[in-house]
Coordinates of C-alpha atoms and ligand atoms in Angstrom, one line a residue:
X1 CA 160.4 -28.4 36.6
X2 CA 158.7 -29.1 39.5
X3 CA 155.2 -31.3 39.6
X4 CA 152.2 -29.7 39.9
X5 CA 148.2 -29.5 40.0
X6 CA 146.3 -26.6 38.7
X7 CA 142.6 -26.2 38.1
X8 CA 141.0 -22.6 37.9
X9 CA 137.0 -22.7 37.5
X10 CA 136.2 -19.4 36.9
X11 CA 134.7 -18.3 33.9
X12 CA 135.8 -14.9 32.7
X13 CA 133.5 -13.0 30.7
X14 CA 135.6 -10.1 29.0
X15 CA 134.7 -6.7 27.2
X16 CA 132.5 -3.5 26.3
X17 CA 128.9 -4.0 27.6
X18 CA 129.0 -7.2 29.0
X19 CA 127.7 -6.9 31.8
X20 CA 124.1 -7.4 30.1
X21 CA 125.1 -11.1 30.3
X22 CA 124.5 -10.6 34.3
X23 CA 121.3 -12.3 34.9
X24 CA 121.8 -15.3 32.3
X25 CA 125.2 -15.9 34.7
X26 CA 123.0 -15.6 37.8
X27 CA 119.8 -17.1 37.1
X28 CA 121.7 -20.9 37.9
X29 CA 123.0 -20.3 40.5
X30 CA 119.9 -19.3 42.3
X31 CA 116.9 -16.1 43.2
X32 CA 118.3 -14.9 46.5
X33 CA 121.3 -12.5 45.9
X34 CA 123.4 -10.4 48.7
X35 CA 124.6 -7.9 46.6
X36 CA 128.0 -6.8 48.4
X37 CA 129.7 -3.5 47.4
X38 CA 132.1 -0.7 49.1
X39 CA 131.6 3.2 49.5
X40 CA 130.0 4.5 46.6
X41 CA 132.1 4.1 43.6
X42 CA 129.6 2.1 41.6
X43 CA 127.1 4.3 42.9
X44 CA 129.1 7.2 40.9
X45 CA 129.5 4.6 37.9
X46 CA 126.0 4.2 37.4
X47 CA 126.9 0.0 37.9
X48 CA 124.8 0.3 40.6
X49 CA 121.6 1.4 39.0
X50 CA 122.7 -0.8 36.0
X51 CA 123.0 -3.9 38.3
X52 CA 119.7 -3.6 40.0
X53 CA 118.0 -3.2 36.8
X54 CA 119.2 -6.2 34.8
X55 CA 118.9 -8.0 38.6
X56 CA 114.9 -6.9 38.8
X57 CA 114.0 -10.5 39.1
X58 CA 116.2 -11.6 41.6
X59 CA 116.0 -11.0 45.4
X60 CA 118.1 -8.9 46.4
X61 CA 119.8 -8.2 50.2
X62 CA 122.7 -5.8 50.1
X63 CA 125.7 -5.6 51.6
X64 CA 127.0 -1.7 51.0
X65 CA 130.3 0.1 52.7
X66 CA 133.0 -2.9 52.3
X67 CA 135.9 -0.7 53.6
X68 CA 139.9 -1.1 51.6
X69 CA 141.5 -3.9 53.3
X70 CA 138.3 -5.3 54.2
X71 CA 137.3 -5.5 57.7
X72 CA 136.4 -9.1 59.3
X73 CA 134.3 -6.9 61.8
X74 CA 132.1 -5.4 60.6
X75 CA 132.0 -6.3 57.1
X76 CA 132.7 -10.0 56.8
X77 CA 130.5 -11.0 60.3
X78 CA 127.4 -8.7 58.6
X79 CA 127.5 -10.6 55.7
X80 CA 127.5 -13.9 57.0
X81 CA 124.5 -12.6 59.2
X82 CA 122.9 -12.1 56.4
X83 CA 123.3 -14.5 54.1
X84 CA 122.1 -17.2 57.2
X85 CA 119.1 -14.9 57.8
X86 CA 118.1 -14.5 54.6
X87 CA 119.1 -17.6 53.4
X88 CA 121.1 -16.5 50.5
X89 CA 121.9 -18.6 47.4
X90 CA 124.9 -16.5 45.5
X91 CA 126.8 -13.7 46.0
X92 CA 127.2 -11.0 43.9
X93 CA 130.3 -8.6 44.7
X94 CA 130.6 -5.3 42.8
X95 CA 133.6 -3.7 43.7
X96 CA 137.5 -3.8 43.5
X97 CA 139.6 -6.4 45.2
X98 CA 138.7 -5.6 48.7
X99 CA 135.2 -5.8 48.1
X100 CA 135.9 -9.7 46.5
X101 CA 137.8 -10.8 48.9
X102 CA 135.5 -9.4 51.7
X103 CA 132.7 -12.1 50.0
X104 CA 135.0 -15.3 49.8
X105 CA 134.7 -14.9 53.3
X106 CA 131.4 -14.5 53.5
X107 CA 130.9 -17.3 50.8
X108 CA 132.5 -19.9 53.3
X109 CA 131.2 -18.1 56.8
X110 CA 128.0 -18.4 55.6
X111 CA 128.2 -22.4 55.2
X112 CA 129.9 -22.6 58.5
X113 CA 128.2 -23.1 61.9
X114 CA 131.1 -21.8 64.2
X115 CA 132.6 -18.5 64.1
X116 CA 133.7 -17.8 60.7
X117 CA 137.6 -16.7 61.9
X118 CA 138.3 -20.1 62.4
X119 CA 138.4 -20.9 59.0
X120 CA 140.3 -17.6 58.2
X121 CA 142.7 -18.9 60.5
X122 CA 142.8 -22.4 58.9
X123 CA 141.5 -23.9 62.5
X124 CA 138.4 -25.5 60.6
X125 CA 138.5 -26.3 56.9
X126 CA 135.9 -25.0 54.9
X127 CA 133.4 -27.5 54.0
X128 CA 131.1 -25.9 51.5
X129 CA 131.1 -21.8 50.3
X130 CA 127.9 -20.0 48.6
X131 CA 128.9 -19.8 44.9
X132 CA 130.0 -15.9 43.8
X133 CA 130.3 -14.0 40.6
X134 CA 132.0 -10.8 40.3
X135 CA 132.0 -7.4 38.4
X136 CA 135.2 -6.0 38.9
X137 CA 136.2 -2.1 38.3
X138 CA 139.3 -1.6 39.8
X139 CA 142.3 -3.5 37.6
X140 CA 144.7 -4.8 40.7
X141 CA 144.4 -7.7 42.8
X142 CA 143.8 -10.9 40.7
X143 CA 141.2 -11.7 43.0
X144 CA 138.4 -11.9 40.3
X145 CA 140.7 -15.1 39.2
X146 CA 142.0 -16.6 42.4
X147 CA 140.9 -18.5 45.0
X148 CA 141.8 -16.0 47.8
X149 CA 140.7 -13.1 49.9
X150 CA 142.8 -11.4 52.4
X151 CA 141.2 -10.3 55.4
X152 CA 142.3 -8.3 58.5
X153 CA 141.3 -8.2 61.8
X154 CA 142.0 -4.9 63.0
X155 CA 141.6 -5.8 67.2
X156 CA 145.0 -8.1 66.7
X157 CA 146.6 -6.3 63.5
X158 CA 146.1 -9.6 61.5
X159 CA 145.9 -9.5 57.9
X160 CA 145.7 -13.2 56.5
X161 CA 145.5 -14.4 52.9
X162 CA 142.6 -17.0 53.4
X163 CA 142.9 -19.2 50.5
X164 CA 140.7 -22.0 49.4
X165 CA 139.8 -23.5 45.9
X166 CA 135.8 -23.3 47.1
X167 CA 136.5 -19.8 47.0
X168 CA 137.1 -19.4 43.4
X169 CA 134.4 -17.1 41.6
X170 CA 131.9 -18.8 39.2
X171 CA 132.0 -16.2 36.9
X172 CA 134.1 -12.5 36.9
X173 CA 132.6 -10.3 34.3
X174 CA 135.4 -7.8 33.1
X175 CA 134.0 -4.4 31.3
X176 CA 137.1 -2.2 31.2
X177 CA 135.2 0.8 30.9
X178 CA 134.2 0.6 34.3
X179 CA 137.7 1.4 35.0
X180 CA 137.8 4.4 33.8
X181 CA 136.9 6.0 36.7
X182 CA 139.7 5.0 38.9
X183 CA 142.1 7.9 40.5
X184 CA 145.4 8.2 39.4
X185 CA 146.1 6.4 42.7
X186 CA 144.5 3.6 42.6
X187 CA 145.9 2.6 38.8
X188 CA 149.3 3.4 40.3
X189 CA 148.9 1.3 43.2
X190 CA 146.8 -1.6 41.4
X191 CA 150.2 -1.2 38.8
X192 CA 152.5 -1.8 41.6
X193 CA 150.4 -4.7 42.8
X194 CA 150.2 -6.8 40.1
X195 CA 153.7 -6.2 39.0
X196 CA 154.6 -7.1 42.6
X197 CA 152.6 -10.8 42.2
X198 CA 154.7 -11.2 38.8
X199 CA 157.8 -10.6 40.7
X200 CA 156.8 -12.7 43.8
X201 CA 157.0 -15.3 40.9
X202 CA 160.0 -14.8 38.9
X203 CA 161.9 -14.2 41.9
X204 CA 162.6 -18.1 42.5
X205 CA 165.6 -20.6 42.5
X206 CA 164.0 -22.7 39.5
X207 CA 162.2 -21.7 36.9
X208 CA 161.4 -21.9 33.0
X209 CA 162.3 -20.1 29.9
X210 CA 158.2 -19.9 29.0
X211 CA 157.3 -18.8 32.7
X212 CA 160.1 -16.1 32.2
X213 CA 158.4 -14.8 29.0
X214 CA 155.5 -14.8 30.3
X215 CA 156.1 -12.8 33.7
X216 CA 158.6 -10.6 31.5
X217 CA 155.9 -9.8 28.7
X218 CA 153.1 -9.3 32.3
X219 CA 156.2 -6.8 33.5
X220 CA 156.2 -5.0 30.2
X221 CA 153.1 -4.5 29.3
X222 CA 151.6 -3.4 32.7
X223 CA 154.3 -0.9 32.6
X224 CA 153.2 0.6 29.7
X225 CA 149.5 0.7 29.8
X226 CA 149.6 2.2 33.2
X227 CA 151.7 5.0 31.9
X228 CA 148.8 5.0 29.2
X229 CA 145.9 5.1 32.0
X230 CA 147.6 8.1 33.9
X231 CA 147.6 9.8 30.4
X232 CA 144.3 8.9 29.2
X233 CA 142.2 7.5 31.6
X234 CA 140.1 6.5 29.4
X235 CA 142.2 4.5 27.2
X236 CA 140.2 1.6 26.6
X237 CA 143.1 -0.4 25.0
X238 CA 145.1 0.6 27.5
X239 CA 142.6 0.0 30.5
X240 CA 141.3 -3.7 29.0
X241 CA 145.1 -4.5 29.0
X242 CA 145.6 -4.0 32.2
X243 CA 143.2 -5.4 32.8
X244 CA 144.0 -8.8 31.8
X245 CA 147.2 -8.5 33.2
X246 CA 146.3 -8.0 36.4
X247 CA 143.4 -11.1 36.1
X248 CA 146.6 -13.6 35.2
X249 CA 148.8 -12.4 38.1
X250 CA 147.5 -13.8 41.4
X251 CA 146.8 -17.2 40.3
X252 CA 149.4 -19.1 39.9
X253 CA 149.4 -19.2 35.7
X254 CA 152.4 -17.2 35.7
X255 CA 154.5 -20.3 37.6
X256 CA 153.6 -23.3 36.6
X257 CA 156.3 -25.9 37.8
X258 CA 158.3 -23.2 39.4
X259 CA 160.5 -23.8 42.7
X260 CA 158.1 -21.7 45.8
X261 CA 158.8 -18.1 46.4
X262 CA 157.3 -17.5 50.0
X263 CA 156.0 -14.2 48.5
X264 CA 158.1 -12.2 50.7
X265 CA 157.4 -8.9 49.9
X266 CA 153.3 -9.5 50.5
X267 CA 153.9 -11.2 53.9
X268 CA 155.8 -7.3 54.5
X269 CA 153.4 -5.3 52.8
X270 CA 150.4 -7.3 54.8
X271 CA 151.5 -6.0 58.4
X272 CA 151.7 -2.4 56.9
X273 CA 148.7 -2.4 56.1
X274 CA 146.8 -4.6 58.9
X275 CA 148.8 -1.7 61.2
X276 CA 148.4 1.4 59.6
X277 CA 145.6 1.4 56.3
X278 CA 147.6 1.6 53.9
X279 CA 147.0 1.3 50.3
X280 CA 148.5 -2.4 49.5
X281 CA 149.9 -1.4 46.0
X282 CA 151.4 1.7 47.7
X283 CA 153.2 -1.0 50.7
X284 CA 154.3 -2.8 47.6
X285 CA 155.9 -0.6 45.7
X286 CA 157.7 1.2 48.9
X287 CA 159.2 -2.6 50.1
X288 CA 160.4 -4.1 46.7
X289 CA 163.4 -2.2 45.8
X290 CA 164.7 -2.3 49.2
X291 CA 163.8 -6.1 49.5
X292 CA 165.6 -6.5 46.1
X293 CA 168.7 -4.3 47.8
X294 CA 168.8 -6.9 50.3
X295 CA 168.5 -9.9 48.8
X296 CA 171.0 -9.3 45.6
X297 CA 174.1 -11.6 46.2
X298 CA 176.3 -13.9 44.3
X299 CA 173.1 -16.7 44.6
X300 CA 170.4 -14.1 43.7
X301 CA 172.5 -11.8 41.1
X302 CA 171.6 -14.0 37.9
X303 CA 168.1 -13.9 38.0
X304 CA 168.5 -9.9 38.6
X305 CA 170.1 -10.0 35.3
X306 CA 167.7 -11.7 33.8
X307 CA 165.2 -9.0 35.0
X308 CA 167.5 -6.3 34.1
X309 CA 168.1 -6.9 30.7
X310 CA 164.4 -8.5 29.3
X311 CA 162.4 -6.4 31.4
X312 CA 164.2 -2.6 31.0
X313 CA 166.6 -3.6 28.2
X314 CA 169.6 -3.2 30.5
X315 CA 173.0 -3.2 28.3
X316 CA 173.7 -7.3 29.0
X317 CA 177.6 -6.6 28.6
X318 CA 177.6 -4.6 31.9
X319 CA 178.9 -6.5 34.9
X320 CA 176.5 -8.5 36.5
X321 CA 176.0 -6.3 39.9
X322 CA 176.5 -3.5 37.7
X323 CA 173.5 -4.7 35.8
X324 CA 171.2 -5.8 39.2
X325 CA 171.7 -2.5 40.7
X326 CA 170.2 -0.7 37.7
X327 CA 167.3 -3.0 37.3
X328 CA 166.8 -2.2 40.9
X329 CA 167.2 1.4 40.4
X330 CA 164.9 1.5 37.4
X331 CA 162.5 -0.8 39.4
X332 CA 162.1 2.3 41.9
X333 CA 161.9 5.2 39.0
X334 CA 159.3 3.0 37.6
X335 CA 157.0 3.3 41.2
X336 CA 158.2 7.2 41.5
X337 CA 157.5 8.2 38.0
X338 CA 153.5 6.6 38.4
X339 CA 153.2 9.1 41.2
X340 CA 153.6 6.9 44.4
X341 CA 155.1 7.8 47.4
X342 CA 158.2 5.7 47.6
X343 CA 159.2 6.3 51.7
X344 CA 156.8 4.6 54.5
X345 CA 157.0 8.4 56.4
X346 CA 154.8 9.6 53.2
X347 CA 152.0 7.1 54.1
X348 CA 152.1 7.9 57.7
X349 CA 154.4 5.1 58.8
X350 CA 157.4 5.8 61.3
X351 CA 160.0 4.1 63.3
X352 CA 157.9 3.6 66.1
X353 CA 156.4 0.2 65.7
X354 CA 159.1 -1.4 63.3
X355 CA 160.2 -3.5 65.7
X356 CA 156.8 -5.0 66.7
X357 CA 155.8 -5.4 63.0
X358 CA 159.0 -7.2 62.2
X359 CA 158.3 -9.3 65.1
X360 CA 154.6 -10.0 64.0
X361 CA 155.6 -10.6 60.2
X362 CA 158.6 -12.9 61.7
X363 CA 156.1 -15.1 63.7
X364 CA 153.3 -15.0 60.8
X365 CA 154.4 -15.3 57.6
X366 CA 157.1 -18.0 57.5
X367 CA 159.4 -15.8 55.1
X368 CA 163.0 -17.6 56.5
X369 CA 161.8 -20.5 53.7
X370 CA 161.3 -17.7 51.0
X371 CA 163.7 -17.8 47.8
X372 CA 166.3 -15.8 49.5
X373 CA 165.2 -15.9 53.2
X374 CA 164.6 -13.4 55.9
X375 CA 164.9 -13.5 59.4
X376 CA 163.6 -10.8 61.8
X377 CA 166.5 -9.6 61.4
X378 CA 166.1 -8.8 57.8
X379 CA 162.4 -7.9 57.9
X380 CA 163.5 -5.0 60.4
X381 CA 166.3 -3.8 57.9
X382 CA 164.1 -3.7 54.9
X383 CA 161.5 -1.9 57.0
X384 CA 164.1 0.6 58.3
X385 CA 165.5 0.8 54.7
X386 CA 162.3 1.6 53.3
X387 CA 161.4 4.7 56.1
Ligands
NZQ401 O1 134.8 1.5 48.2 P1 134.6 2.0 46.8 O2 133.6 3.1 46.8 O3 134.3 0.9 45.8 O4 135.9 2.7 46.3 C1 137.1 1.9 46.0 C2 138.2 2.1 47.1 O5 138.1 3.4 47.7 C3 137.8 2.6 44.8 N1 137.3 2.1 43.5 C4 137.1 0.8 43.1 N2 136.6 0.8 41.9 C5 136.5 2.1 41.4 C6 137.0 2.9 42.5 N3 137.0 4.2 42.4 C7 136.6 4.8 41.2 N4 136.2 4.0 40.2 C8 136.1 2.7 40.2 N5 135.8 2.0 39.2 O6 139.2 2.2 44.9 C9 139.5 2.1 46.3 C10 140.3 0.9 46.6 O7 139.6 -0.3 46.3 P2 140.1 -1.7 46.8 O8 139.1 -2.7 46.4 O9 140.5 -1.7 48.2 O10 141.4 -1.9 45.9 P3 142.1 -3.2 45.4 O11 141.4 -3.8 44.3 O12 143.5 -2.8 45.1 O13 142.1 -4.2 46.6 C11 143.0 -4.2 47.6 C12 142.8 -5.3 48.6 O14 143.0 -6.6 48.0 C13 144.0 -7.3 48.8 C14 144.8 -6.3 49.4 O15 145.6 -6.7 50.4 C15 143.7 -5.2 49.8 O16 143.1 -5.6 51.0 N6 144.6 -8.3 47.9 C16 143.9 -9.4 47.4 C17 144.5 -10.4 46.7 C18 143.7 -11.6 46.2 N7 142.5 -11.7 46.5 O17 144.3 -12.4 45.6 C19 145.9 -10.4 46.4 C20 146.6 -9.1 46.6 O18 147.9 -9.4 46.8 C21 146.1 -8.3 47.7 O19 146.7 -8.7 49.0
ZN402 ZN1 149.0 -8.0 46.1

């Protein structure tokens, strides 16, 4: 096992109605609020109205129309603008991930003096971030429990992961019921995501027999409460499940003393996105079983077996590759039979700029020091692989 330090600060308030708890969370942490939130959804919800109600005594400046794969301009400079202006104490995002990870930034831009990019960039470490508390309603991205956001930059096709302890929330408060509301899509694609950061996890040279449970029992169970939420979307079983499931699996619980992973398939997915829009849980979902194609070899094979047989009950007598290829196989039915497009062409993506994103992920995201590791080279094929 390898050493290790872990510390996550955030408080996690869970359940029906508990979002009444909102202004005895906020009141500490200070009077003047930007309020930050994407299209409408929680307009919709009625979280809106419900927030500014149980917010009456607080100032409020708000931050509306966070876009998916939030935008550094205009989103993240406009809130920074207005957190200096007004001279804002805490943040309070109410959204999915993208509208979290939209106010880490902000959180640390508005402490900053220079140009907040630099510290997305990791030119400038963060000195100081605004404190922020969340109310999540879309079950995906972990980002009510981590201590990143991921940001793109749309002039230069960036989209970083800007991690930072100062960034973890105070407080996430975690009513499944505002879940209900999300499409079929979303709870497919926020399924494929957090099963993708298990996998980034349990895909490694060295690992243990609890971090295998755990990451196995994640797999499980997020595969059947999703198939639940499709059926029922207003399971709340189902939906507080995955909810908590998606919560553990961006930060770091899962992998405890494990051997790194280079989270291969998110340094992919993040230039499919940063180019085209797409949906990140969608990217996910499309790249894994063809990253898992490529990387299954004599080195890899064991822990496919492992997967195999604890995750889909694969017959453990089989041959080994015998065994890999159908937990890669059932890995891919798994994606299909949530209703998500499994070939890049579906979500508008062609040959035409493979070569240039292989080339940008190559340079970027460090992947040949990944569990198995990929050259250009290999990024390219996967890509192709996955058209
Ligand atoms: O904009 P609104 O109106 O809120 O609508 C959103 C958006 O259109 C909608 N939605 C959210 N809650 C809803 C709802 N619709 C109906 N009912 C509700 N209750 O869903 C759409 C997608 O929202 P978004 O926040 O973009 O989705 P998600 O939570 O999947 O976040 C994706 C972003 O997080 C990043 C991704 O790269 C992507 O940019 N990630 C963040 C991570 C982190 N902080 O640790 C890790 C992940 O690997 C990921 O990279
Ligand atoms: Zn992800």
């Amino acid at each position: 096992m390898q050493n290790f330090e872990y510390c996550t600060p955030t408080r996690l308030i869970f359940g029906k109605g508990v979002v009444e708890r909102l202004p005895d969370v906020m009141k500490p942490l200070g009077k003047k609020v930007l309020l930050a939130y994407g299209s409408g959804s929680i307009k919709k919800l009625g979280l809106y109205d419900k927030v500014k109600n149980l917010m009456k005594d607080f100032e409020i400046i708000e931050l509306a129309n966070i876009q998916p794969n939030p935008k550094y301009d205009p989103s993240v400079l406009e809130g920074v603008r207005l957190c200096k202006e007004h001279q804002v104490e805490v943040i309070l995002a109410v959204g999915g991930g993208s509208v979290l990870d939209c106010t880490k930034a902000i959180a640390a831009g508005a402490k900053y003096d220079g140009d907040p990019w630099d510290l997305i960039s990791y030119k400038v470490k963060a000195q100081a971030a605004l404190p922020i508390v969340d109310i999540l309603t879309l079950s995906a991205t972990g980002s009510e429990f981590d201590s990143g956001g991921v940001i793109s930059r749309t002039e230069t096709n960036d989209k970083i992961g800007y991690l930072d302890p100062l960034l973890y929330p105070v407080c996430s408060i975690l009513d499944p019921t505002y879940t209900f509301s999300v499409s079929k899509k979303q709870t497919a694609a926020g399924c494929a995501d957090a099963m993708n950061h298990v996998m980034e996890q349990y895909f490694v040279e060295d690992s243990t027999l609890l971090n295998d449970g755990f990451c196995e029992a994640e797999l499980k169970s997020l595969m059947v409460n999703t198939r639940a939420c499709l059926e029922n979307p207003e399971d709340y079983r189902a939906r507080a499940e995955m909810m908590l499931c998606c919560t553990y699996g961006c930060n770091r619980i899962l992998s405890l003393g494990n051997s790194p992973s280079g989270w291969p398939c998110h340094g992919i997915e993040h230039a499919l996105s940063a180019y085209y829009d797409i949906t990140h849980g969608e990217g996910l979902a499309i790249i894994t079983p063809r990253w898992m194609k490529h990387i299954l070899n004599e080195r890899t094979v064991d822990r496919f077996v492992k997967y195999g047989v604890n995750v889909f009950g694969i017959d453990s007598t089989l041959g080994k590759f015998e065994i890999a290829e159908r937990a890669i196989d059932e890995t891919y039915r798994f994606f299909e039979s949530i209703g998500i497009p499994m070939h890049l062409r579906e979500v508008g993506i062609d040959d035409s700029r493979i070569d240039e994103m292989a080339h940008h992920i190559a340079i970027n995201e460090g992947l040949e020091q990944a569990y198995a590791p990929l050259t250009e080279k290999d990024i390219k094929e996967i890509l192709l692989a996955s058209l």
